[in-house]
PDB file of C-alpha atoms in Angstrom:
ATOM      1  CA  MET T   1      -0.001  -0.009  -0.012  1.00 52.00           C
ATOM      2  CA  ILE T   2       2.793   2.359   0.845  1.00 59.00           C
ATOM      3  CA  GLN T   3       4.253   1.505  -2.501  1.00 65.00           C
ATOM      4  CA  VAL T   4       1.063   2.647  -4.276  1.00 59.00           C
ATOM      5  CA  PHE T   5       1.130   5.943  -2.425  1.00 58.00           C
ATOM      6  CA  LYS T   6       4.828   6.485  -3.362  1.00 66.00           C
ATOM      7  CA  GLN T   7       4.034   5.837  -7.012  1.00 69.00           C
ATOM      8  CA  ALA T   8       0.953   8.086  -6.920  1.00 66.00           C
ATOM      9  CA  ALA T   9       2.713  10.958  -5.067  1.00 68.00           C
ATOM     10  CA  PRO T  10       4.177  12.625  -8.159  1.00 73.00           C
ATOM     11  CA  VAL T  11       0.799  12.532  -9.854  1.00 70.00           C
ATOM     12  CA  PHE T  12      -0.841  14.164  -6.831  1.00 72.00           C
ATOM     13  CA  LYS T  13       1.866  16.801  -6.686  1.00 75.00           C
ATOM     14  CA  GLU T  14       1.314  17.538 -10.356  1.00 79.00           C
ATOM     15  CA  ARG T  15      -2.432  17.756  -9.867  1.00 77.00           C
ATOM     16  CA  ARG T  16      -1.960  20.006  -6.789  1.00 78.00           C
ATOM     17  CA  LYS T  17       0.313  22.244  -8.846  1.00 81.00           C
ATOM     18  CA  ILE T  18      -2.293  22.390 -11.612  1.00 82.00           C
ATOM     19  CA  VAL T  19      -5.014  23.234  -9.097  1.00 80.00           C
ATOM     20  CA  ALA T  20      -2.815  25.891  -7.443  1.00 80.00           C
ATOM     21  CA  ASP T  21      -2.052  27.469 -10.823  1.00 83.00           C
ATOM     22  CA  TYR T  22      -5.698  27.405 -11.658  1.00 85.00           C
ATOM     23  CA  MET T  23      -6.559  29.084  -8.361  1.00 85.00           C
ATOM     24  CA  LYS T  24      -3.848  31.704  -8.944  1.00 85.00           C
ATOM     25  CA  ASP T  25      -5.289  32.437 -12.359  1.00 84.00           C
ATOM     26  CA  GLN T  26      -8.758  32.706 -10.882  1.00 84.00           C
ATOM     27  CA  MET T  27      -7.503  35.105  -8.214  1.00 85.00           C
ATOM     28  CA  LYS T  28      -5.833  37.222 -10.941  1.00 84.00           C
ATOM     29  CA  ILE T  29      -9.126  37.274 -12.902  1.00 82.00           C
ATOM     30  CA  ALA T  30     -11.024  38.166  -9.751  1.00 82.00           C
ATOM     31  CA  LYS T  31      -8.660  41.035  -9.028  1.00 82.00           C
ATOM     32  CA  GLU T  32      -8.928  42.282 -12.622  1.00 83.00           C
ATOM     33  CA  THR T  33     -12.715  41.992 -12.404  1.00 83.00           C
ATOM     34  CA  GLU T  34     -12.635  43.871  -9.155  1.00 82.00           C
ATOM     35  CA  LYS T  35     -10.545  46.590 -10.787  1.00 81.00           C
ATOM     36  CA  ASP T  36     -12.973  46.608 -13.704  1.00 80.00           C
ATOM     37  CA  ILE T  37     -15.868  46.969 -11.276  1.00 81.00           C
ATOM     38  CA  ASP T  38     -14.061  49.785  -9.454  1.00 81.00           C
ATOM     39  CA  THR T  39     -13.330  51.400 -12.841  1.00 82.00           C
ATOM     40  CA  CYS T  40     -17.033  51.069 -13.772  1.00 81.00           C
ATOM     41  CA  LYS T  41     -18.103  52.576 -10.472  1.00 83.00           C
ATOM     42  CA  GLU T  42     -15.696  55.463 -10.900  1.00 84.00           C
ATOM     43  CA  ALA T  43     -16.934  55.988 -14.471  1.00 82.00           C
ATOM     44  CA  GLU T  44     -20.521  55.911 -13.197  1.00 84.00           C
ATOM     45  CA  LYS T  45     -19.703  58.475 -10.525  1.00 84.00           C
ATOM     46  CA  ALA T  46     -17.966  60.652 -13.114  1.00 82.00           C
ATOM     47  CA  MET T  47     -20.968  60.358 -15.425  1.00 84.00           C
ATOM     48  CA  LYS T  48     -23.335  61.333 -12.611  1.00 84.00           C
ATOM     49  CA  GLN T  49     -21.103  64.309 -11.706  1.00 85.00           C
ATOM     50  CA  THR T  50     -21.074  65.317 -15.373  1.00 84.00           C
ATOM     51  CA  VAL T  51     -24.857  65.251 -15.410  1.00 81.00           C
ATOM     52  CA  VAL T  52     -25.002  67.284 -12.203  1.00 82.00           C
ATOM     53  CA  ASP T  53     -22.472  69.775 -13.632  1.00 83.00           C
ATOM     54  CA  ALA T  54     -24.456  69.981 -16.868  1.00 82.00           C
ATOM     55  CA  LYS T  55     -27.723  70.644 -14.933  1.00 83.00           C
ATOM     56  CA  TYR T  56     -26.016  73.321 -12.853  1.00 86.00           C
ATOM     57  CA  GLU T  57     -24.520  74.954 -15.959  1.00 86.00           C
ATOM     58  CA  TRP T  58     -27.909  74.790 -17.661  1.00 84.00           C
ATOM     59  CA  LYS T  59     -29.580  76.412 -14.662  1.00 87.00           C
ATOM     60  CA  GLN T  60     -26.942  79.096 -14.695  1.00 89.00           C
ATOM     61  CA  GLN T  61     -27.510  79.757 -18.395  1.00 89.00           C
ATOM     62  CA  ILE T  62     -31.276  80.023 -17.768  1.00 89.00           C
ATOM     63  CA  ALA T  63     -30.722  82.438 -14.848  1.00 90.00           C
ATOM     64  CA  LEU T  64     -28.346  84.524 -17.000  1.00 91.00           C
ATOM     65  CA  GLU T  65     -30.905  84.628 -19.806  1.00 92.00           C
ATOM     66  CA  LYS T  66     -33.590  85.661 -17.380  1.00 93.00           C
ATOM     67  CA  ARG T  67     -31.407  88.479 -15.997  1.00 94.00           C
ATOM     68  CA  ARG T  68     -30.590  89.601 -19.499  1.00 94.00           C
ATOM     69  CA  LEU T  69     -34.257  89.668 -20.466  1.00 94.00           C
ATOM     70  CA  ALA T  70     -35.174  91.503 -17.278  1.00 94.00           C
ATOM     71  CA  ALA T  71     -32.486  94.105 -17.977  1.00 94.00           C
ATOM     72  CA  LYS T  72     -33.799  94.484 -21.456  1.00 95.00           C
ATOM     73  CA  LYS T  73     -37.331  94.984 -20.210  1.00 94.00           C
ATOM     74  CA  LYS T  74     -36.165  97.546 -17.677  1.00 94.00           C
ATOM     75  CA  GLU T  75     -34.286  99.392 -20.459  1.00 95.00           C
ATOM     76  CA  GLU T  76     -37.466  99.367 -22.651  1.00 94.00           C
ATOM     77  CA  ALA T  77     -39.537 100.613 -19.737  1.00 93.00           C
ATOM     78  CA  ALA T  78     -37.069 103.404 -19.090  1.00 92.00           C
ATOM     79  CA  LYS T  79     -37.233 104.404 -22.743  1.00 93.00           C
ATOM     80  CA  LYS T  80     -41.056 104.419 -22.638  1.00 92.00           C
ATOM     81  CA  ARG T  81     -40.960 106.571 -19.491  1.00 90.00           C
ATOM     82  CA  GLU T  82     -38.589 109.047 -21.146  1.00 90.00           C
ATOM     83  CA  GLU T  83     -40.832 109.199 -24.219  1.00 89.00           C
ATOM     84  CA  ALA T  84     -43.889 109.737 -22.002  1.00 86.00           C
ATOM     85  CA  ALA T  85     -42.031 112.472 -20.089  1.00 81.00           C
ATOM     86  CA  LYS T  86     -41.121 114.229 -23.339  1.00 81.00           C
ATOM     87  CA  LYS T  87     -44.754 114.068 -24.508  1.00 79.00           C
ATOM     88  CA  GLN T  88     -45.919 115.350 -21.150  1.00 73.00           C
ATOM     89  CA  LYS T  89     -43.451 118.241 -21.389  1.00 69.00           C
ATOM     90  CA  GLN T  90     -44.820 119.057 -24.786  1.00 70.00           C
ATOM     91  CA  LYS T  91     -48.387 119.079 -23.414  1.00 67.00           C
ATOM     92  CA  ALA T  92     -47.444 120.961 -20.325  1.00 59.00           C
ATOM     93  CA  PRO T  93     -48.851 124.489 -19.921  1.00 61.00           C
ATOM     94  CA  PRO T  94     -46.491 127.282 -20.982  1.00 57.00           C
ATOM     95  CA  THR T  95     -44.612 129.307 -18.483  1.00 62.00           C
ATOM     96  CA  THR T  96     -45.899 132.768 -17.568  1.00 62.00           C
ATOM     97  CA  LEU T  97     -42.939 134.354 -19.357  1.00 62.00           C
ATOM     98  CA  ALA T  98     -43.812 132.533 -22.592  1.00 63.00           C
ATOM     99  CA  VAL T  99     -47.469 133.604 -22.258  1.00 64.00           C
ATOM    100  CA  GLU T 100     -46.411 137.249 -21.714  1.00 66.00           C
ATOM    101  CA  ARG T 101     -44.237 137.145 -24.788  1.00 64.00           C
ATOM    102  CA  VAL T 102     -47.018 135.826 -26.950  1.00 63.00           C
ATOM    103  CA  LEU T 103     -49.540 138.348 -25.536  1.00 64.00           C
ATOM    104  CA  THR T 104     -47.138 141.198 -26.261  1.00 66.00           C
ATOM    105  CA  GLY T 105     -46.673 139.992 -29.792  1.00 62.00           C
ATOM    106  CA  GLU T 106     -43.153 138.634 -29.420  1.00 62.00           C
ATOM    107  CA  THR T 107     -42.382 135.306 -30.973  1.00 59.00           C
ATOM    108  CA  PHE T 108     -39.835 132.702 -30.189  1.00 56.00           C
ATOM    109  CA  ALA T 109     -37.256 133.212 -32.894  1.00 55.00           C
ATOM    110  CA  ASP T 110     -35.599 129.877 -32.117  1.00 53.00           C
ATOM    111  CA  ASP T 111     -38.774 127.822 -32.351  1.00 60.00           C
ATOM    112  CA  ALA T 112     -41.947 128.757 -34.165  1.00 63.00           C
ATOM    113  CA  HIS T 113     -43.557 125.613 -32.817  1.00 63.00           C
ATOM    114  CA  LYS T 114     -43.245 126.955 -29.272  1.00 65.00           C
ATOM    115  CA  THR T 115     -45.070 130.091 -30.208  1.00 66.00           C
ATOM    116  CA  LEU T 116     -47.866 128.070 -31.828  1.00 68.00           C
ATOM    117  CA  CYS T 117     -48.196 125.853 -28.712  1.00 68.00           C
ATOM    118  CA  VAL T 118     -48.347 128.852 -26.418  1.00 68.00           C
ATOM    119  CA  ALA T 119     -50.972 130.518 -28.590  1.00 71.00           C
ATOM    120  CA  ARG T 120     -53.047 127.342 -28.516  1.00 71.00           C
ATOM    121  CA  TRP T 121     -52.837 127.159 -24.764  1.00 69.00           C
ATOM    122  CA  ILE T 122     -53.985 130.773 -24.454  1.00 71.00           C
ATOM    123  CA  ALA T 123     -56.893 130.136 -26.866  1.00 71.00           C
ATOM    124  CA  ALA T 124     -57.903 127.050 -24.903  1.00 68.00           C
ATOM    125  CA  ALA T 125     -57.920 128.886 -21.592  1.00 60.00           C
TER     126      ALA T 125
END
């Protein structure tokens, strides 16, 4: 019996070596797979961060556009107010000095339109 074991020993050693090599290969594959999984997880995190960054940038662009539009509206409103103020000044009653000048027969040499406006105001009063 001992003789059988002595004869079989090299075969078992060879098989053990094959199994050990196989296990080493499996461990290498497992480590690589683990690295691949870690790489995938990192890539997934990076992708999520990219999406978050894109959303943040998109929101910033929208806010910037809203501010620009609000500034444009304010500008337009200011222009309308200026135009309304100019129209109101044109419709405003003439000063007493201007009325006296028209009543005495003097005219505004620089602006015939002013004289006409003052005359209309006097006629309306």
